[in-house]
Short mmCIF file of C-alpha atoms in Angstrom, two decimals:
data_model
loop_
_atom_site.label_atom_id
_atom_site.label_comp_id
_atom_site.label_asym_id
_atom_site.label_seq_id
_atom_site.Cartn_x
_atom_site.Cartn_y
_atom_site.Cartn_z
CA UNK A 1 1.91 15.83 35.86
CA UNK A 2 5.67 15.43 35.69
CA UNK A 3 6.18 19.20 35.99
CA UNK A 4 3.80 19.45 38.94
CA UNK A 5 5.66 16.67 40.70
CA UNK A 6 9.07 18.23 39.96
CA UNK A 7 7.87 21.58 41.36
CA UNK A 8 6.46 19.78 44.39
CA UNK A 9 2.95 21.07 43.71
CA UNK A 10 1.41 17.62 43.91
CA UNK A 11 2.23 14.15 45.16
CA UNK A 12 0.20 12.46 42.42
CA UNK A 13 2.81 10.88 40.17
CA UNK A 14 2.22 9.41 36.70
CA UNK A 15 1.85 5.64 36.82
CA UNK A 16 2.17 2.91 34.19
CA UNK A 17 -1.33 3.53 32.82
CA UNK A 18 -0.60 7.23 32.28
CA UNK A 19 2.46 6.48 30.17
CA UNK A 20 0.69 3.65 28.38
CA UNK A 21 -2.23 5.82 27.25
CA UNK A 22 0.12 8.57 26.11
CA UNK A 23 2.07 6.06 24.02
CA UNK A 24 -1.12 4.61 22.55
CA UNK A 25 -2.28 8.12 21.65
CA UNK A 26 1.07 8.73 19.94
CA UNK A 27 0.72 5.49 17.97
CA UNK A 28 -2.56 6.82 16.54
CA UNK A 29 -1.18 10.25 15.70
CA UNK A 30 -0.52 11.32 12.11
CA UNK A 31 2.20 13.81 13.11
CA UNK A 32 5.33 12.59 11.25
CA UNK A 33 7.82 13.38 14.03
CA UNK A 34 5.79 12.35 17.08
CA UNK A 35 8.12 9.37 17.51
CA UNK A 36 10.89 11.71 18.69
CA UNK A 37 9.21 11.77 22.12
CA UNK A 38 9.03 8.00 22.63
CA UNK A 39 12.57 7.46 23.91
CA UNK A 40 12.22 10.36 26.36
CA UNK A 41 9.07 8.76 27.77
CA UNK A 42 10.80 5.41 28.21
CA UNK A 43 13.78 7.09 29.88
CA UNK A 44 11.48 8.90 32.29
CA UNK A 45 9.70 5.65 33.10
CA UNK A 46 13.06 4.00 33.78
CA UNK A 47 14.13 6.84 36.09
CA UNK A 48 10.87 6.48 38.04
CA UNK A 49 11.28 2.68 38.12
CA UNK A 50 8.12 2.13 36.10
CA UNK A 51 8.49 -0.98 33.96
CA UNK A 52 6.83 -0.82 30.51
CA UNK A 53 4.44 -3.64 29.66
CA UNK A 54 3.58 -5.21 26.30
CA UNK A 55 1.10 -2.45 25.39
CA UNK A 56 3.77 0.22 25.96
CA UNK A 57 6.31 -1.53 23.74
CA UNK A 58 3.73 -2.29 21.04
CA UNK A 59 2.54 1.34 20.99
CA UNK A 60 6.13 2.60 20.78
CA UNK A 61 6.98 0.28 17.89
CA UNK A 62 3.78 1.19 16.05
CA UNK A 63 4.63 4.87 16.50
CA UNK A 64 8.10 4.33 15.03
CA UNK A 65 6.56 2.36 12.15
CA UNK A 66 4.10 5.14 11.35
CA UNK A 67 6.80 7.81 11.56
CA UNK A 68 9.16 5.83 9.32
CA UNK A 69 6.49 5.81 6.62
CA UNK A 70 5.54 9.49 6.94
CA UNK A 71 8.82 11.25 7.70
CA UNK A 72 11.48 12.41 5.25
CA UNK A 73 13.96 9.84 3.95
CA UNK A 74 16.75 10.53 6.46
CA UNK A 75 14.38 10.61 9.41
CA UNK A 76 12.44 7.56 8.21
CA UNK A 77 15.59 5.43 8.46
CA UNK A 78 16.14 6.69 12.01
CA UNK A 79 12.62 5.67 12.99
CA UNK A 80 13.00 2.28 11.28
CA UNK A 81 16.18 1.65 13.27
CA UNK A 82 14.40 2.75 16.43
CA UNK A 83 11.61 0.22 15.80
CA UNK A 84 14.17 -2.56 15.41
CA UNK A 85 16.04 -1.49 18.56
CA UNK A 86 12.80 -1.32 20.55
CA UNK A 87 11.95 -4.88 19.51
CA UNK A 88 15.37 -6.08 20.71
CA UNK A 89 14.83 -4.29 24.02
CA UNK A 90 11.40 -5.89 24.28
CA UNK A 91 12.84 -9.35 23.66
CA UNK A 92 15.50 -8.78 26.33
CA UNK A 93 12.81 -7.81 28.83
CA UNK A 94 10.86 -10.93 27.91
CA UNK A 95 13.89 -13.22 28.29
CA UNK A 96 14.68 -11.94 31.78
CA UNK A 97 11.79 -13.84 33.33
CA UNK A 98 9.43 -16.66 32.41
CA UNK A 99 6.59 -14.66 33.95
CA UNK A 100 7.47 -11.38 32.26
CA UNK A 101 4.69 -8.91 31.48
CA UNK A 102 6.37 -8.25 28.14
CA UNK A 103 5.38 -10.59 25.32
CA UNK A 104 6.10 -9.80 21.65
CA UNK A 105 3.41 -10.96 19.23
CA UNK A 106 2.90 -11.19 15.49
CA UNK A 107 1.63 -7.59 15.57
CA UNK A 108 4.92 -6.47 17.14
CA UNK A 109 7.03 -8.26 14.55
CA UNK A 110 4.86 -7.13 11.64
CA UNK A 111 5.13 -3.47 12.62
CA UNK A 112 8.92 -3.77 12.72
CA UNK A 113 8.88 -5.49 9.31
CA UNK A 114 6.80 -2.65 7.85
CA UNK A 115 9.22 -0.12 9.32
CA UNK A 116 12.25 -1.95 7.90
CA UNK A 117 10.67 -1.98 4.42
CA UNK A 118 11.25 1.77 4.06
CA UNK A 119 15.02 1.54 4.62
CA UNK A 120 15.68 0.37 1.06
CA UNK A 121 18.74 -1.72 1.87
CA UNK A 122 19.55 -5.38 1.42
CA UNK A 123 20.40 -5.68 5.12
CA UNK A 124 16.95 -4.35 6.10
CA UNK A 125 15.25 -6.83 3.76
CA UNK A 126 17.24 -9.77 5.17
CA UNK A 127 16.44 -8.64 8.73
CA UNK A 128 12.74 -8.35 7.90
CA UNK A 129 12.76 -11.83 6.35
CA UNK A 130 14.52 -13.17 9.44
CA UNK A 131 11.74 -11.79 11.64
CA UNK A 132 9.14 -13.41 9.39
CA UNK A 133 10.92 -16.77 9.54
CA UNK A 134 11.02 -16.49 13.33
CA UNK A 135 7.26 -15.91 13.32
CA UNK A 136 6.74 -18.92 11.04
CA UNK A 137 8.85 -21.13 13.29
CA UNK A 138 7.14 -20.10 16.53
CA UNK A 139 3.71 -20.46 14.95
CA UNK A 140 4.63 -23.94 13.68
CA UNK A 141 5.63 -24.83 17.25
CA UNK A 142 2.13 -23.93 18.41
CA UNK A 143 2.49 -20.30 19.49
CA UNK A 144 -0.76 -18.77 18.24
CA UNK A 145 0.30 -15.25 19.23
CA UNK A 146 2.99 -15.43 16.55
CA UNK A 147 0.65 -16.30 13.69
CA UNK A 148 1.90 -14.45 10.57
CA UNK A 149 -0.58 -12.25 8.72
CA UNK A 150 -0.92 -10.96 5.20
CA UNK A 151 0.82 -7.72 6.20
CA UNK A 152 3.78 -9.71 7.54
CA UNK A 153 4.46 -11.26 4.12
CA UNK A 154 3.59 -8.20 2.05
CA UNK A 155 5.93 -6.12 4.23
CA UNK A 156 8.86 -8.47 3.52
CA UNK A 157 8.04 -8.52 -0.21
CA UNK A 158 8.14 -4.72 -0.19
CA UNK A 159 11.40 -4.80 1.76
CA UNK A 160 13.04 -6.96 -0.92
CA UNK A 161 11.51 -4.83 -3.68
CA UNK A 162 12.90 -1.66 -2.09
CA UNK A 163 16.32 -3.13 -1.34
CA UNK A 164 17.81 -2.63 -4.79
CA UNK A 165 19.70 -5.87 -4.30
CA UNK A 166 20.58 -8.17 -7.17
CA UNK A 167 17.91 -10.87 -7.66
CA UNK A 168 15.71 -9.19 -5.04
CA UNK A 169 12.65 -10.12 -7.13
CA UNK A 170 13.59 -13.80 -6.73
CA UNK A 171 13.65 -13.46 -2.95
CA UNK A 172 10.34 -11.56 -3.09
CA UNK A 173 8.81 -14.42 -5.06
CA UNK A 174 10.14 -16.95 -2.55
CA UNK A 175 8.40 -15.03 0.24
CA UNK A 176 5.19 -14.93 -1.81
CA UNK A 177 5.33 -18.70 -2.34
CA UNK A 178 5.80 -19.20 1.41
CA UNK A 179 2.71 -17.06 1.89
CA UNK A 180 0.73 -19.30 -0.46
CA UNK A 181 1.99 -22.41 1.35
CA UNK A 182 1.14 -20.94 4.75
CA UNK A 183 -2.40 -20.26 3.56
CA UNK A 184 -2.79 -23.74 2.05
CA UNK A 185 -1.74 -25.15 5.45
CA UNK A 186 -4.74 -23.49 7.07
CA UNK A 187 -3.64 -19.99 8.10
CA UNK A 188 -6.49 -17.84 6.79
CA UNK A 189 -4.80 -14.68 8.10
CA UNK A 190 -2.23 -14.86 5.28
CA UNK A 191 -4.68 -15.37 2.44
CA UNK A 192 -3.04 -13.64 -0.55
CA UNK A 193 -5.01 -10.66 -1.79
CA UNK A 194 -4.47 -8.29 -4.69
CA UNK A 195 -2.07 -6.14 -2.65
CA UNK A 196 0.25 -9.15 -2.27
CA UNK A 197 0.28 -9.75 -6.03
CA UNK A 198 0.89 -6.06 -6.66
CA UNK A 199 3.78 -6.04 -4.18
CA UNK A 200 5.42 -8.88 -6.12
CA UNK A 201 4.92 -7.16 -9.49
CA UNK A 202 6.36 -3.94 -8.05
CA UNK A 203 9.37 -5.87 -6.76
CA UNK A 204 9.91 -7.18 -10.30
CA UNK A 205 9.82 -3.66 -11.76
CA UNK A 206 12.55 -2.57 -9.35
CA UNK A 207 15.00 -5.20 -10.56
CA UNK A 208 16.47 -2.44 -12.72
CA UNK A 209 17.44 -0.40 -9.62
CA UNK A 210 20.61 -2.48 -9.24
CA UNK A 211 23.28 -1.36 -11.70
CA UNK A 212 24.85 -4.83 -11.62
CA UNK A 213 21.61 -6.54 -12.69
CA UNK A 214 22.18 -8.19 -16.06
CA UNK A 215 19.84 -7.93 -19.03
CA UNK A 216 18.94 -11.58 -18.51
CA UNK A 217 17.95 -10.94 -14.89
CA UNK A 218 15.76 -8.04 -15.93
CA UNK A 219 14.05 -10.25 -18.49
CA UNK A 220 13.51 -12.89 -15.81
CA UNK A 221 11.87 -10.23 -13.64
CA UNK A 222 9.54 -9.26 -16.49
CA UNK A 223 8.64 -12.89 -17.13
CA UNK A 224 7.84 -13.32 -13.43
CA UNK A 225 5.62 -10.22 -13.49
CA UNK A 226 3.72 -11.52 -16.51
CA UNK A 227 3.39 -14.98 -14.93
CA UNK A 228 2.01 -13.36 -11.77
CA UNK A 229 -0.72 -11.63 -13.76
CA UNK A 230 -1.52 -14.85 -15.60
CA UNK A 231 -1.97 -16.51 -12.22
CA UNK A 232 -4.27 -13.67 -11.14
CA UNK A 233 -6.43 -14.21 -14.22
CA UNK A 234 -7.01 -17.81 -13.11
CA UNK A 235 -8.15 -16.64 -9.68
CA UNK A 236 -11.77 -15.99 -8.79
CA UNK A 237 -10.91 -13.54 -6.00
CA UNK A 238 -7.79 -11.69 -7.16
CA UNK A 239 -8.51 -10.77 -10.74
CA UNK A 240 -6.31 -8.08 -12.30
CA UNK A 241 -7.56 -4.51 -12.07
CA UNK A 242 -6.40 -1.23 -13.64
CA UNK A 243 -3.55 -0.85 -11.16
CA UNK A 244 -2.30 -4.34 -12.07
CA UNK A 245 -1.93 -3.32 -15.71
CA UNK A 246 -0.39 0.01 -14.72
CA UNK A 247 2.27 -1.84 -12.72
CA UNK A 248 2.91 -4.20 -15.63
CA UNK A 249 3.34 -1.26 -18.02
CA UNK A 250 5.85 0.23 -15.57
CA UNK A 251 7.64 -3.14 -15.39
CA UNK A 252 7.99 -3.18 -19.15
CA UNK A 253 9.27 0.41 -19.21
CA UNK A 254 11.83 -0.27 -16.47
CA UNK A 255 13.06 -3.66 -17.61
CA UNK A 256 13.19 -3.44 -21.41
CA UNK A 257 15.44 -1.07 -23.34
CA UNK A 258 13.74 1.45 -25.59
CA UNK A 259 13.09 0.03 -29.02
CA UNK A 260 10.84 -2.13 -31.13
CA UNK A 261 10.69 -4.98 -28.60
CA UNK A 262 9.52 -2.71 -25.79
CA UNK A 263 6.98 -0.99 -28.05
CA UNK A 264 5.57 -4.39 -29.03
CA UNK A 265 5.34 -5.48 -25.38
CA UNK A 266 3.61 -2.23 -24.39
CA UNK A 267 1.04 -2.65 -27.17
CA UNK A 268 0.37 -6.21 -26.06
CA UNK A 269 -0.18 -5.16 -22.44
CA UNK A 270 -2.42 -2.27 -23.47
CA UNK A 271 -4.53 -4.48 -25.74
CA UNK A 272 -4.93 -7.04 -22.97
CA UNK A 273 -6.10 -4.25 -20.65
CA UNK A 274 -8.60 -3.07 -23.28
CA UNK A 275 -9.88 -6.62 -23.70
CA UNK A 276 -10.45 -6.88 -19.94
CA UNK A 277 -12.27 -3.52 -19.88
CA UNK A 278 -9.84 -1.96 -17.38
CA UNK A 279 -8.53 1.15 -19.11
CA UNK A 280 -8.55 4.11 -16.75
CA UNK A 281 -6.88 7.54 -16.84
CA UNK A 282 -3.60 6.36 -15.30
CA UNK A 283 -3.18 3.40 -17.65
CA UNK A 284 -4.01 5.57 -20.69
CA UNK A 285 -1.65 8.37 -19.62
CA UNK A 286 1.17 5.92 -18.86
CA UNK A 287 0.77 4.27 -22.27
CA UNK A 288 0.65 7.63 -24.05
CA UNK A 289 3.79 8.86 -22.28
CA UNK A 290 6.02 6.02 -23.52
CA UNK A 291 4.83 5.16 -27.04
CA UNK A 292 5.27 7.18 -30.20
CA UNK A 293 2.51 9.45 -31.51
CA UNK A 294 1.92 7.05 -34.42
CA UNK A 295 1.52 4.05 -32.12
CA UNK A 296 -0.86 5.94 -29.84
CA UNK A 297 -2.88 7.12 -32.83
CA UNK A 298 -3.15 3.60 -34.24
CA UNK A 299 -3.97 1.92 -30.92
CA UNK A 300 -6.23 4.54 -29.32
CA UNK A 301 -7.40 7.36 -31.58
CA UNK A 302 -8.43 5.07 -34.45
CA UNK A 303 -10.68 3.09 -32.10
CA UNK A 304 -12.28 6.19 -30.53
CA UNK A 305 -15.83 7.33 -31.20
CA UNK A 306 -17.48 10.72 -31.02
CA UNK A 307 -19.23 11.70 -27.79
CA UNK A 308 -20.70 15.21 -27.68
CA UNK A 309 -18.01 16.40 -30.07
CA UNK A 310 -15.14 14.77 -28.13
CA UNK A 311 -13.11 11.74 -29.16
CA UNK A 312 -13.83 9.11 -26.51
CA UNK A 313 -12.60 5.57 -25.83
CA UNK A 314 -14.91 2.65 -26.62
CA UNK A 315 -17.07 1.89 -23.58
CA UNK A 316 -16.01 -1.75 -23.73
CA UNK A 317 -12.53 -0.59 -22.70
CA UNK A 318 -13.86 0.83 -19.39
CA UNK A 319 -16.67 -1.63 -18.66
CA UNK A 320 -14.96 -3.32 -15.68
CA UNK A 321 -13.63 -0.30 -13.79
CA UNK A 322 -16.13 -0.94 -11.01
CA UNK A 323 -18.18 2.23 -11.32
CA UNK A 324 -20.63 3.82 -13.72
CA UNK A 325 -21.32 7.46 -14.55
CA UNK A 326 -24.67 9.22 -14.77
CA UNK A 327 -25.55 10.95 -18.05
CA UNK A 328 -28.55 12.85 -19.35
CA UNK A 329 -30.35 11.30 -22.33
CA UNK A 330 -33.59 12.04 -24.11
CA UNK A 331 -35.28 9.48 -21.85
CA UNK A 332 -33.89 11.04 -18.67
CA UNK A 333 -30.89 10.29 -16.48
CA UNK A 334 -29.16 6.96 -17.14
CA UNK A 335 -25.99 5.19 -16.08
CA UNK A 336 -23.30 3.99 -18.43
CA UNK A 337 -19.69 2.89 -18.42
CA UNK A 338 -17.15 5.64 -17.66
CA UNK A 339 -16.46 7.86 -20.67
CA UNK A 340 -12.78 8.76 -21.09
CA UNK A 341 -11.45 10.96 -23.87
CA UNK A 342 -8.39 10.03 -25.91
CA UNK A 343 -6.51 12.72 -23.96
CA UNK A 344 -7.21 10.89 -20.68
CA UNK A 345 -9.99 13.07 -19.28
CA UNK A 346 -13.21 11.68 -17.82
CA UNK A 347 -16.02 13.27 -19.79
CA UNK A 348 -19.06 14.47 -17.88
CA UNK A 349 -22.20 15.15 -19.86
CA UNK A 350 -22.89 18.90 -20.10
CA UNK A 351 -26.59 18.13 -20.34
CA UNK A 352 -26.49 16.17 -17.10
CA UNK A 353 -24.47 18.90 -15.34
CA UNK A 354 -27.11 21.46 -16.36
CA UNK A 355 -29.84 19.14 -15.14
CA UNK A 356 -28.08 18.62 -11.79
CA UNK A 357 -27.56 22.39 -11.31
CA UNK A 358 -31.23 23.10 -11.99
CA UNK A 359 -32.22 20.54 -9.35
CA UNK A 360 -29.82 22.06 -6.85
CA UNK A 361 -31.17 25.58 -7.34
CA UNK A 362 -34.71 24.25 -7.18
CA UNK A 363 -33.99 22.74 -3.75
CA UNK A 364 -32.38 25.96 -2.52
CA UNK A 365 -35.32 28.06 -3.68
CA UNK A 366 -37.75 25.65 -2.07
CA UNK A 367 -35.94 25.96 1.26
CA UNK A 368 -36.00 29.75 1.04
CA UNK A 369 -39.74 29.75 0.34
CA UNK A 370 -40.25 27.47 3.35
CA UNK A 371 -38.21 29.80 5.58
CA UNK A 372 -35.31 27.39 5.76
CA UNK A 373 -31.58 28.08 5.64
CA UNK A 374 -29.32 27.70 2.63
#
């Protein structure tokens, strides 16, 4: 439309809705560099004296957020900065008039927080936390449009975890505790879920990213990670899963120096995971990659049993993974706990595979006999 107007082939000019729907489409795109076109669109709107509304700003910020998480590192920082600058521009537009059509909301702030989390700097984390505190304050004053959500808090926890700053895990825990308090005060939108707990554990594991972090601080981070999992075990809704134990193993690897103490801690975590029936391929492979052959043999291979000629983990170790596998037995097809070999492979029954292939060919042949298509 812009080209047609510039070449004087039409008098129909793009209006606010045209630009708005283009921006919304861009916010839903998975193209990592689509955000490069946002500023040009806003500049064109300004030249044509078309004033962006809330939907335009929100779509632009969401586009920058998506691009910051999908683009390469250098470009992701550019998009994160663009999201922050767009929010400031939006706030200026809002402050110009009490009846402005531009109104930032919790969604706006949360998208900027999520964009800032990828910058991996202390300044970005502090800025993200400042936005969250602004949301908390406005919501406490009665502004329902600024109600913080789970993503708001998890984004700030990630921002601190990615910052590499000294004691970043302490700040991440402070944000998590504010999240718990906010929920206890009646905000159901911030109800902590397993992703919030995982974000805190991940922030603990990254305490070693800062070269100035002392051994004592790293131990404090590990203690906090363990305490977080203990709290999860007391919960009815956010029980630990396989990923929880994987993150704790990674915490131990990152925060404890190689030696007898770390080996003992790794064995303890692995045994706890076995007891909870949450051993999956990733947990097993992570454990195998960091312990000695003797330790792995004593902890895993000795406990294995034979399944169709393959050494497999006890089924009690995989009983709570949340899925079951189908196997062929003498009595027919049955379901059982996942079967994982000591090398970390999920074992599928050859007998059941043969049975499934025979059924598939039987269906194909039946269709051919009926004149159907394969």
